[in-house]
Short mmCIF file of C-alpha atoms in Angstrom, two decimals:
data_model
loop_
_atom_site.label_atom_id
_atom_site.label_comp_id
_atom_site.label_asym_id
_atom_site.label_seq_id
_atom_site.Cartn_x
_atom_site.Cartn_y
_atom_site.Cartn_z
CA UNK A 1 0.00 0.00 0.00
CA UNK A 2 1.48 3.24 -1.21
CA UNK A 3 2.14 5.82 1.98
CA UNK A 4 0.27 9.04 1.92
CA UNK A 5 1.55 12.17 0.85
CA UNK A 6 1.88 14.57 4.30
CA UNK A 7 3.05 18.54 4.42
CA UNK A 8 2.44 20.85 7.12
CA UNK A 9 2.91 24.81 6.60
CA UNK A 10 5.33 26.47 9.67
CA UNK A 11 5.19 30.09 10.14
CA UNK A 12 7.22 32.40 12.90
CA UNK A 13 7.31 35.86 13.71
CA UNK A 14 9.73 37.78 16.06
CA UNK A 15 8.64 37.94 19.75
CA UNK A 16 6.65 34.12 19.18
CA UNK A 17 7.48 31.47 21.71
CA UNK A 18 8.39 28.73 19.05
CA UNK A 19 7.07 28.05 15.64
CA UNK A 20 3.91 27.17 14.56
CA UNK A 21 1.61 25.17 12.37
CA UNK A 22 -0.46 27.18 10.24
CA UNK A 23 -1.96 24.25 7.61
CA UNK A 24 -1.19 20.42 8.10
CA UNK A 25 -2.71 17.79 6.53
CA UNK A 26 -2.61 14.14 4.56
CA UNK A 27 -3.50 13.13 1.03
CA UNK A 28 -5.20 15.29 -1.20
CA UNK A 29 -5.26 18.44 1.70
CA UNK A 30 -1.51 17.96 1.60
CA UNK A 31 -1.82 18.54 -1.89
CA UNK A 32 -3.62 21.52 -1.53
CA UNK A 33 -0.87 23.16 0.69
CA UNK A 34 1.98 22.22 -1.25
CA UNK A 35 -0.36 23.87 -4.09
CA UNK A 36 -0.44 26.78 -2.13
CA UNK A 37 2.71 27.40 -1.22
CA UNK A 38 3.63 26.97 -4.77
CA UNK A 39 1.30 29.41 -6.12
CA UNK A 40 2.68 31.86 -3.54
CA UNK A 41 6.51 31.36 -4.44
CA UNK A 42 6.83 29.44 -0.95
CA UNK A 43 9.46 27.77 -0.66
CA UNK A 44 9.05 24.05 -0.01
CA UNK A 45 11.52 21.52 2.33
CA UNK A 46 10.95 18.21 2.17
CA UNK A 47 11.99 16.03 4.88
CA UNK A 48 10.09 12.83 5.28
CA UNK A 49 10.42 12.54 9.29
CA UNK A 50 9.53 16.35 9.95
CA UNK A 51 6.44 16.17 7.88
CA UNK A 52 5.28 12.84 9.96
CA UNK A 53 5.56 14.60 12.72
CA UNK A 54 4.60 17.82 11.96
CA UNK A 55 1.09 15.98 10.66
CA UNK A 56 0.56 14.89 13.93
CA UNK A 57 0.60 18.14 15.70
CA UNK A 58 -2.93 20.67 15.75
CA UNK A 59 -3.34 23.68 13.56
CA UNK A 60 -2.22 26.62 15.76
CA UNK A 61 0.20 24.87 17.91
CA UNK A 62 3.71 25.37 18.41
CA UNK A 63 6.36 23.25 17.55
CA UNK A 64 7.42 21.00 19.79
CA UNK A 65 11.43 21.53 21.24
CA UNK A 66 12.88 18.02 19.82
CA UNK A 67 12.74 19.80 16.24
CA UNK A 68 13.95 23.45 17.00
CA UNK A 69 17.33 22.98 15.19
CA UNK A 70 16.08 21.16 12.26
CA UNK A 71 12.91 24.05 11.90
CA UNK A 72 15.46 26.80 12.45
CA UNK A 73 17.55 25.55 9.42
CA UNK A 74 15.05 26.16 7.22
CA UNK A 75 13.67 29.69 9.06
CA UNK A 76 16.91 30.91 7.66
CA UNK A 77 17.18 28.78 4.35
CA UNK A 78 13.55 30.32 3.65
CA UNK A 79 14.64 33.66 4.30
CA UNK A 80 17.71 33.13 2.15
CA UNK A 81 15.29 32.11 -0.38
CA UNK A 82 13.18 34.80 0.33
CA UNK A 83 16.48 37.83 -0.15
CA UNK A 84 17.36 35.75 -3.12
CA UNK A 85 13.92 36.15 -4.79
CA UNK A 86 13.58 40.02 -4.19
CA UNK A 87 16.61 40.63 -5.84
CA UNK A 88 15.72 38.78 -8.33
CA UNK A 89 12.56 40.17 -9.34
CA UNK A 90 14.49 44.11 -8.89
#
């Protein structure tokens, strides 16, 4: 049986405890995210593990402390992507 597709959106903002999940979900809503974030010029990570876990966790919450390094890595790969992109598109 073929494994379902997972993704889960991450969003932080100075002054926020940790991290947290804005959009998660399996299947076909995991296809609507990636969608998403592809229509917005979102850069997208994959990582296997991060996204099972990330799956499991409610919209809203933070992330939990086992994963700060890993989610930090791509804060600032994002926002590399990000700087990249606007000087781009000037």
């Amino acid at each position: 049986m073929e494994e379902r597709k997972k993704a889960a959106a991450i969003s932080y903002k100075g002054g926020m405890g940790a991290p947290e999940i804005t959009a998660s979900g399996q299947g076909f809503m995991a296809e609507k995210i990636i969608e998403e974030a592809k229509q917005n010029d979102v850069p997208i990570y994959q990582d296997k593990q991060l996204a099972n876990l990330l799956t499991e966790l409610e919209v809203g919450s933070q992330i939990p402390p086992e994963v700060y390094e890993i989610v930090a890595k791509i804060l600032v790969f994002v926002g590399d992507m990000d700087e990249l992109y606007a000087r781009t598109k000037n």
